[in-house]
Amino acid sequence: MRVLVVGGAGYIGSHMVKMLLANDHQVITLDNLSSGHRDAVLGGTFVEGDLADVAFLNKVFTEHQPEAVMHFASFIQVGESVRKPDIYYRNNVTNTLNLLDTMLKFEVRKFIFSSTAAVFGEPDYVPIDEAHPNRPLNPYGRSKWMIEQVLADYDKAFGFKSVCLRYFNAAGADPEGQLGERHDPETHLIPLILQAASGRREHIQVFGRDYDTPDGTCIRDYIHIVDLCAAHLAALTYLKNGGDSDRFNLGNGAGFSVQAVIDAVQQISGKHVQVIDGPRREGDPARLVADATRARHILGWAPVFTDLETIVAHAWQWEQKQVGH
Ligand code: UDP
């Protein structure tokens, strides 16, 4: 298919572009390079521009005639979203509406949306399935949940078919070492610990050791970036085959504590990581683990890189390459 990948120069998007190309799809990457990297787009066509620019979007759709769209371009920092809700709603909601309405205008009705576990808020139970109530706790989570609701309404009114994929903790890197995580500032646990291991950072701070978990640190569901992208590929096939709009939680179903991740990094890298104990970070639930049964059944998806060591090893390979630069 001809697939427009919006935000294809970012961490997840760039791995997706690589996988789409490897599976013989035609790829058009659209990115404003606000946080993405041009050199992370390994092939296909690249167009630089912003979703706020409707005339630009019209031009892209006229010139490239995509048959499906994957949308990765959004602001992703929970804390920042609390301080600057205006830019989060503008980028994650208004700009996404521009994209959706351009799709409608050009009669492109297949859409794969990067959503998040943050659409659930504090969980009533774990693992979290799709029936879990949606009570997002911050503007970031609310912006994603708003678009999910818009998509349900667009399906009813316009027959617009979408798959919303709620990522738990995207992690790891391209096993071939070409791509990885390059956020600035970096806020995610695994790259931060790896930077502490490689010497790019002095220490790592653990946000709370008094949670109701076996070692007192928070438990998260880390899903390998390649598995995450494989779910998008499966969603694309699903929509191509006439699948109905749906939402899927994506994780590997196993939770790992912050301390377990630190231990894994030390073991894989052979380096000592200096750890400082800090207070809890606001809005962090003790455990977030996905029940991805639905994605397995309906999309025929199954994660491959489920052990923490492999996830960390691939990310460490990438981190070493960054240090070498
Ligand atoms: N975390 C931490 N120190 C850090 C960054 C993160 O202890 O410097 C913890 C955080 O409290 C959470 C887990 O690591 O329990 C994963 O956080 P991250 O920001 O990577 O992802 P999130 O779960 O917020 O999407």
PDB file of C-alpha atoms and ligand atoms in Angstrom, residues 169 187-189 192 204-207 218 220 222 258 281 284, ligand 1:
ATOM      1  CA  ASN A 169       6.073   1.492  27.463  1.00  0.00           C
ATOM      2  CA  THR A 187      12.593  11.414  30.035  1.00  0.00           C
ATOM      3  CA  HIS A 188      12.141   7.668  29.539  1.00  0.00           C
ATOM      4  CA  LEU A 189      13.539   5.207  32.005  1.00  0.00           C
ATOM      5  CA  LEU A 192      18.172   7.370  30.970  1.00  0.00           C
ATOM      6  CA  ILE A 204      19.645   7.829  37.521  1.00  0.00           C
ATOM      7  CA  GLN A 205      16.963   8.841  39.985  1.00  0.00           C
ATOM      8  CA  VAL A 206      14.373   6.286  41.064  1.00  0.00           C
ATOM      9  CA  PHE A 207      11.004   7.960  41.470  1.00  0.00           C
ATOM     10  CA  CYS A 218       6.873   0.968  39.877  1.00  0.00           C
ATOM     11  CA  ARG A 220       5.669  -1.081  33.750  1.00  0.00           C
ATOM     12  CA  TYR A 222       8.005  -2.553  28.268  1.00  0.00           C
ATOM     13  CA  VAL A 258      12.247   0.103  37.792  1.00  0.00           C
ATOM     14  CA  ARG A 281       6.641  11.347  40.426  1.00  0.00           C
ATOM     15  CA  ASP A 284       2.575   7.465  38.464  1.00  0.00           C
TER      16      ASP A 284
HETATM   17  N1  UDP B   1      11.295   6.534  36.247  1.00  0.00           N
HETATM   18  C1  UDP B   1      12.254   6.716  37.240  1.00  0.00           C
HETATM   19  N2  UDP B   1      13.262   7.603  37.006  1.00  0.00           N
HETATM   20  C2  UDP B   1      13.376   8.316  35.838  1.00  0.00           C
HETATM   21  C3  UDP B   1      12.406   8.111  34.828  1.00  0.00           C
HETATM   22  C4  UDP B   1      11.379   7.213  35.062  1.00  0.00           C
HETATM   23  O1  UDP B   1      12.191   6.093  38.298  1.00  0.00           O
HETATM   24  O2  UDP B   1      14.311   9.107  35.720  1.00  0.00           O
HETATM   25  C5  UDP B   1      10.186   5.573  36.468  1.00  0.00           C
HETATM   26  C6  UDP B   1       8.811   6.207  36.373  1.00  0.00           C
HETATM   27  O3  UDP B   1       8.410   6.683  37.639  1.00  0.00           O
HETATM   28  C7  UDP B   1       7.961   5.024  35.901  1.00  0.00           C
HETATM   29  C8  UDP B   1       8.934   4.202  35.060  1.00  0.00           C
HETATM   30  O4  UDP B   1      10.229   4.624  35.427  1.00  0.00           O
HETATM   31  O5  UDP B   1       7.567   4.234  36.982  1.00  0.00           O
HETATM   32  C9  UDP B   1       8.758   4.410  33.570  1.00  0.00           C
HETATM   33  O6  UDP B   1       8.748   5.807  33.303  1.00  0.00           O
HETATM   34  P1  UDP B   1       8.803   6.414  31.851  1.00  0.00           P
HETATM   35  O7  UDP B   1       8.828   7.901  31.994  1.00  0.00           O
HETATM   36  O8  UDP B   1       9.901   5.758  31.081  1.00  0.00           O
HETATM   37  O9  UDP B   1       7.459   5.937  31.171  1.00  0.00           O
HETATM   38  P2  UDP B   1       5.912   6.112  31.628  1.00  0.00           P
HETATM   39  O10 UDP B   1       5.588   4.877  32.414  1.00  0.00           O
HETATM   40  O11 UDP B   1       5.802   7.359  32.411  1.00  0.00           O
HETATM   41  O12 UDP B   1       5.197   6.150  30.329  1.00  0.00           O
END
